[in-house]
Coordinates of C-alpha atoms in Angstrom, one line a residue:
M1 CA 0.0 0.0 0.0
R2 CA 1.0 3.6 -0.5
L3 CA -0.3 7.0 0.5
V4 CA -2.0 8.9 -2.3
N5 CA -3.4 12.5 -2.5
I6 CA -7.1 12.4 -3.2
A7 CA -6.6 14.4 -6.4
Y8 CA -4.7 11.3 -7.8
V9 CA -7.1 8.6 -6.6
G10 CA -8.9 7.0 -9.5
E11 CA -12.2 5.2 -9.6
G12 CA -11.9 1.5 -9.0
E13 CA -8.8 1.8 -6.7
V14 CA -9.0 -0.1 -3.5
L15 CA -8.8 1.5 0.0
A16 CA -6.0 -0.2 2.0
R17 CA -6.8 1.2 5.4
P18 CA -10.0 2.4 7.0
L19 CA -11.0 6.1 7.0
V20 CA -12.2 7.4 10.3
S21 CA -14.3 10.3 11.3
P22 CA -13.1 12.8 14.0
N23 CA -15.2 11.0 16.6
G24 CA -13.6 7.7 15.9
K25 CA -16.3 6.1 13.7
V26 CA -15.2 4.2 10.6
L27 CA -16.5 5.8 7.4
L28 CA -15.1 3.4 4.9
Q29 CA -13.5 0.0 5.7
A30 CA -10.3 -1.3 4.1
G31 CA -11.0 -3.3 0.9
V32 CA -13.7 -0.9 -0.4
K33 CA -13.4 -0.2 -4.1
L34 CA -13.6 3.6 -4.5
T35 CA -16.3 5.1 -6.7
R36 CA -16.4 8.7 -8.0
N37 CA -19.2 9.4 -5.5
Y38 CA -17.1 8.1 -2.6
I39 CA -14.1 10.2 -3.7
D40 CA -16.1 13.4 -4.1
K41 CA -17.8 12.9 -0.7
L42 CA -14.5 12.3 1.1
S43 CA -13.0 15.4 -0.5
R44 CA -16.0 17.4 0.8
L45 CA -15.3 16.0 4.2
G46 CA -11.8 17.3 4.1
F47 CA -9.8 14.1 3.4
D48 CA -6.7 15.0 1.5
T49 CA -4.9 11.6 1.4
M50 CA -5.7 7.9 1.8
F51 CA -3.8 4.6 1.6
I52 CA -4.4 2.7 -1.6
E53 CA -3.6 -0.9 -2.5
D54 CA -0.6 -1.2 -4.9
D55 CA 1.0 -4.4 -6.1
T56 CA 4.4 -2.7 -6.1
F57 CA 4.1 -2.0 -2.4
Q58 CA 2.2 -5.1 -1.4
D59 CA 4.9 -6.1 1.0
V60 CA 4.6 -2.8 2.9
E61 CA 2.8 -3.2 6.2
I62 CA 1.6 -0.2 8.1
Y63 CA 0.5 -0.9 11.6
S64 CA -1.7 1.3 13.8
A65 CA 0.1 2.1 17.0
V66 CA -3.3 2.2 18.6
S67 CA -6.3 0.2 17.4
L68 CA -9.5 1.8 16.1
K69 CA -11.4 0.1 18.9
T70 CA -9.1 1.7 21.5
R71 CA -9.4 5.1 19.8
E72 CA -13.2 4.9 19.7
A73 CA -13.4 4.0 23.4
A74 CA -11.1 7.0 24.2
Y75 CA -13.3 9.4 22.2
A76 CA -16.4 8.0 23.9
S77 CA -14.8 8.5 27.4
L78 CA -14.1 12.2 26.6
E79 CA -17.5 12.7 25.2
N80 CA -19.1 11.2 28.3
L81 CA -16.8 13.2 30.6
S82 CA -17.8 16.5 28.8
K83 CA -21.5 15.6 29.2
N84 CA -21.1 14.7 32.9
L85 CA -19.1 17.8 33.7
N86 CA -21.9 19.9 32.3
E87 CA -24.5 18.1 34.4
A88 CA -22.7 17.6 37.7
Q89 CA -20.1 19.0 40.1
P90 CA -16.5 18.2 38.9
H91 CA -15.5 16.4 42.1
T92 CA -18.4 13.9 41.7
V93 CA -17.6 12.8 38.2
N94 CA -16.2 9.3 37.9
L95 CA -13.0 9.2 35.8
G96 CA -12.9 5.4 35.7
E97 CA -13.8 5.3 32.0
V98 CA -11.0 7.8 31.2
K99 CA -8.6 5.7 33.2
K100 CA -9.5 2.6 31.4
A101 CA -9.1 4.3 28.0
V102 CA -5.6 5.4 28.9
Q103 CA -4.7 1.9 30.1
N104 CA -5.9 0.5 26.8
I105 CA -3.8 3.0 24.8
I106 CA -0.7 2.2 26.9
A107 CA -1.3 -1.6 26.3
D108 CA -1.7 -1.1 22.6
L109 CA 1.5 0.9 22.4
L110 CA 3.5 -1.5 24.5
Y111 CA 2.5 -4.4 22.2
S112 CA 2.6 -2.4 18.9
K113 CA 4.7 -3.9 16.2
D114 CA 5.7 -0.5 14.9
M115 CA 5.3 2.6 17.0
L116 CA 7.3 4.7 14.6
G117 CA 5.6 3.9 11.3
N118 CA 2.3 5.7 11.6
V119 CA 1.3 7.5 14.7
M120 CA -2.0 9.1 13.7
E121 CA -4.9 8.1 11.5
I122 CA -5.8 10.0 8.4
Q123 CA -8.5 12.5 9.1
G124 CA -10.7 15.1 7.5
Y125 CA -11.8 18.3 9.0
D126 CA -11.5 18.1 12.8
D127 CA -13.9 20.3 14.8
Y128 CA -13.5 18.1 17.8
T129 CA -11.3 18.7 20.8
F130 CA -11.6 14.9 21.5
H131 CA -9.6 14.0 18.3
H132 CA -6.8 16.3 19.3
S133 CA -6.7 15.1 22.8
V134 CA -6.5 11.4 21.9
N135 CA -3.8 11.9 19.3
T136 CA -1.8 14.1 21.7
T137 CA -2.1 11.4 24.4
I138 CA -0.8 8.8 22.0
I139 CA 2.2 10.9 21.0
A140 CA 3.0 11.8 24.7
L141 CA 2.8 8.2 25.7
I142 CA 5.1 7.1 22.9
M143 CA 7.6 9.6 24.2
G144 CA 7.1 8.5 27.8
I145 CA 7.6 4.8 26.8
S146 CA 10.8 5.7 25.0
M147 CA 12.0 7.4 28.1
G148 CA 11.6 4.1 30.0
W149 CA 8.8 5.3 32.3
H150 CA 7.0 2.7 34.3
N151 CA 3.2 2.0 34.0
G152 CA 2.2 4.1 36.9
K153 CA 4.0 7.1 35.6
L154 CA 2.6 6.5 32.1
L155 CA -0.9 6.3 33.5
E156 CA -0.4 9.7 35.3
L157 CA 0.9 11.2 32.1
G158 CA -1.9 9.7 29.9
M159 CA -4.7 10.7 32.3
G160 CA -3.5 14.3 32.3
V161 CA -2.9 14.6 28.6
L162 CA -6.2 13.0 27.6
M163 CA -7.9 15.7 29.7
H164 CA -5.5 18.5 29.1
D165 CA -8.1 20.6 27.2
V166 CA -11.1 19.8 29.5
G167 CA -11.2 23.5 30.5
K168 CA -12.5 24.4 27.1
I169 CA -16.0 23.3 28.2
K170 CA -16.1 26.6 30.0
I171 CA -15.1 28.7 26.9
P172 CA -18.1 30.0 24.9
S173 CA -18.7 27.9 21.8
E174 CA -18.8 31.0 19.5
I175 CA -15.2 31.7 20.5
L176 CA -14.0 28.1 20.3
N177 CA -15.5 27.5 16.9
K178 CA -14.8 30.9 15.4
R179 CA -13.3 30.5 11.9
G180 CA -11.9 34.0 11.6
P181 CA -9.1 35.7 13.6
L182 CA -9.7 36.0 17.3
T183 CA -9.8 39.4 18.9
P184 CA -7.4 40.1 21.7
E185 CA -10.3 39.7 24.2
E186 CA -11.3 36.4 22.7
F187 CA -7.7 35.1 22.7
A188 CA -7.5 36.1 26.4
E189 CA -10.6 34.0 27.1
I190 CA -9.2 31.0 25.2
K191 CA -6.1 31.2 27.3
K192 CA -8.1 30.7 30.4
H193 CA -8.8 27.1 29.5
A194 CA -5.6 25.9 31.1
E195 CA -6.6 27.3 34.5
Y196 CA -10.2 26.2 34.1
G197 CA -9.0 22.7 33.3
F198 CA -6.8 22.5 36.4
E199 CA -9.6 23.7 38.6
I200 CA -11.9 21.0 37.3
L201 CA -9.4 18.2 37.6
R202 CA -7.7 19.1 41.0
K203 CA -11.1 18.8 42.7
N204 CA -11.6 15.2 41.5
H205 CA -10.2 12.4 43.8
D206 CA -9.9 10.0 40.8
I207 CA -6.9 11.9 39.3
N208 CA -3.4 12.6 40.7
L209 CA -2.6 16.2 41.3
L210 CA 0.5 15.9 39.0
S211 CA -1.8 14.8 36.2
A212 CA -4.1 17.8 36.8
H213 CA -1.0 20.0 36.4
I214 CA -0.7 18.9 32.8
A215 CA -4.0 20.8 32.1
L216 CA -2.4 23.9 33.8
Q217 CA 1.0 23.7 32.2
H218 CA 0.7 22.3 28.7
Q219 CA 0.8 25.9 27.3
E220 CA 3.9 26.9 29.3
R221 CA 7.1 27.3 27.3
W222 CA 10.8 26.5 28.2
D223 CA 11.8 30.1 27.7
G224 CA 9.0 31.5 29.8
S225 CA 6.9 32.8 26.9
G226 CA 3.9 30.6 27.6
Y227 CA 0.8 30.9 29.8
P228 CA -1.0 31.0 32.2
R229 CA 1.9 31.7 34.6
G230 CA 4.9 32.3 32.4
L231 CA 6.8 29.5 34.0
K232 CA 10.3 28.8 32.7
G233 CA 12.6 25.8 32.5
N234 CA 12.4 23.4 35.3
Q235 CA 9.7 25.4 37.0
I236 CA 7.5 23.4 34.6
H237 CA 6.8 19.8 35.7
E238 CA 8.3 17.2 33.4
Y239 CA 4.8 16.0 32.4
G240 CA 4.0 19.6 31.3
R241 CA 7.3 19.8 29.4
L242 CA 6.6 16.6 27.5
A243 CA 2.9 17.4 26.9
A244 CA 3.8 20.8 25.4
V245 CA 5.8 19.1 22.7
A246 CA 3.1 16.5 21.9
D247 CA 0.3 19.1 21.9
V248 CA 2.1 21.4 19.5
Y249 CA 3.2 18.6 17.1
E250 CA -0.3 17.2 17.0
A251 CA -2.0 20.6 16.4
L252 CA 0.4 21.4 13.5
T253 CA -0.2 18.1 11.8
S254 CA -4.0 18.2 12.1
K255 CA -6.3 19.7 9.5
R256 CA -8.8 22.4 10.5
V257 CA -11.6 24.0 8.5
Y258 CA -9.6 27.3 8.5
R259 CA -6.2 25.9 7.6
N260 CA -4.4 22.9 6.1
A261 CA -2.3 20.6 8.2
L262 CA 1.5 20.8 8.0
Q263 CA 3.3 17.8 6.6
P264 CA 4.8 15.6 9.4
Y265 CA 8.3 16.6 8.4
E266 CA 7.4 20.3 8.6
A267 CA 5.9 19.9 12.1
Y268 CA 8.9 17.8 13.1
E269 CA 11.4 20.5 11.9
Y270 CA 9.4 23.2 13.8
V271 CA 9.7 21.3 17.1
I272 CA 13.4 20.6 16.5
A273 CA 14.0 24.3 15.6
N274 CA 12.4 25.4 18.8
S275 CA 14.4 23.2 21.1
D276 CA 15.8 25.3 24.0
T277 CA 13.3 28.1 23.3
L278 CA 9.7 26.8 23.4
F279 CA 10.6 23.2 24.4
E280 CA 13.0 21.5 26.7
P281 CA 16.1 20.5 24.8
K282 CA 16.4 17.1 26.4
V283 CA 12.8 16.2 25.5
V284 CA 13.2 17.2 21.9
Q285 CA 16.7 15.9 21.2
N286 CA 16.7 12.7 23.3
T287 CA 13.1 11.7 22.9
F288 CA 10.9 13.4 20.3
S289 CA 13.6 13.4 17.6
K290 CA 14.1 9.6 18.0
C291 CA 10.5 8.3 18.4
I292 CA 8.5 10.5 16.0
T293 CA 9.2 10.0 12.4
P294 CA 9.1 13.0 9.9
Y295 CA 8.3 10.6 7.0
P296 CA 5.6 8.1 8.0
T297 CA 5.6 4.8 6.2
G298 CA 3.7 4.9 2.9
T299 CA 4.5 8.6 2.3
G300 CA 5.4 9.6 -1.3
V301 CA 8.8 11.3 -1.5
R302 CA 11.1 12.8 -4.1
L303 CA 14.9 12.5 -3.8
T304 CA 17.8 14.7 -4.9
N305 CA 18.5 12.3 -7.8
G306 CA 15.1 13.1 -9.3
L307 CA 13.5 9.7 -8.5
R308 CA 10.3 9.5 -6.6
G309 CA 8.5 6.7 -4.8
N310 CA 7.4 5.9 -1.3
V311 CA 8.7 5.2 2.2
V312 CA 8.5 1.5 2.8
K313 CA 10.0 1.1 6.3
Q314 CA 11.3 3.2 9.1
N315 CA 14.9 3.3 10.2
S316 CA 14.8 3.2 14.0
T317 CA 18.4 4.4 14.3
F318 CA 18.0 7.3 11.9
P319 CA 14.3 8.4 11.8
T320 CA 15.1 11.0 9.2
R321 CA 16.6 8.4 6.8
P322 CA 14.0 5.8 6.1
Y323 CA 13.9 2.9 3.6
V324 CA 12.3 4.0 0.3
R325 CA 11.3 2.4 -2.9
M326 CA 11.6 4.5 -6.0
T327 CA 9.2 3.8 -8.9
H328 CA 9.4 6.9 -11.1
E329 CA 11.9 9.3 -12.6
G330 CA 9.8 12.4 -12.9
E331 CA 6.5 11.1 -14.5
I332 CA 8.2 8.2 -16.2
R333 CA 7.8 4.8 -14.5
L334 CA 11.0 2.9 -14.0
I335 CA 11.3 -0.6 -15.5
A336 CA 12.0 -2.0 -12.1
P337 CA 11.7 -0.3 -8.6
I338 CA 14.9 0.8 -6.8
D339 CA 15.1 0.3 -3.1
Y340 CA 17.3 2.5 -0.9
N341 CA 18.2 2.5 2.8
L342 CA 18.8 6.3 3.0
A343 CA 21.1 5.7 6.0
E344 CA 23.5 4.1 3.6
H345 CA 23.3 6.8 0.9
P346 CA 24.3 10.1 2.6
S347 CA 24.3 11.9 -0.7
L348 CA 20.6 11.2 -1.3
M349 CA 18.2 13.5 0.5
I350 CA 14.4 13.7 0.5
V351 CA 13.6 17.1 -1.1
G352 CA 9.8 16.9 -1.4
I353 CA 6.6 15.1 -0.6
E354 CA 4.6 13.8 -3.6
N355 CA 1.7 11.5 -2.8
K356 CA 0.9 10.5 -6.3

């Protein structure tokens, strides 16, 4: 299978991986033959890319780091939490469902065949805080696992990150869902979600206070430029420092109605470039850069030698130098594909993304 931009998907091609709505429901299952009606509808829903079956890449396996069943349960837990918080006092809300969702995510990641290959599912327009929260939790937990954290610490991290935006339930919907630029007053209100979230969570006996601090600190920045308290460096708890990286990376790579998503490598480079300013250097250099791949498996790439093809496998030692299979020179198909381990070809560089 390979990743293809929807503009290049033809009628009769076969979907290789399910397409999922922002609330975790499967829209189309793998194996579906795509009709023009399906393609047009998916385009209207905001899907830019999808995985397509291709005999040239039939040996390429792309594993979900977290199963669709686990994702759907996590979305449901947040939806129920939001509903319950609107109907009851925060300290009376049972967080057992959220805890179970985090435990399932951790279990999926620990038993995953390939955490590097493809962290997030393809999505269309995302108007849901839930989608962002689940993806951010997965990224944060991958980083926590790579740091060797034990299950108890992972659970504390995951609980806090999954609910890091819970304070947004107190922000007026007309501000949260505004498509145009925010006024200074509206942005000031949005920024209050960190404190609102902390106040909600700290009153609940089902969550550790350190986990609650993730809601308070995920917008703090290493250089002190964040909010709500302008904390700097080690004044920010390690959970908050890690959550900040995961939160920004996920936000940059997610499509919104008012803007397109960045390519994973662009978001990756943004995080790397802001090490020691916005983000803790140790988290970025020792963890993020080694467990988040800039070129997910299946991505179409163009090399400095003019060949283009797709990423077929990750290189765990060098995440920026994956294994690739070249199938075209420009628009001309090669007689036979050429495979490269880019770690062994230092003169070859990926110079563009072409999901054709």
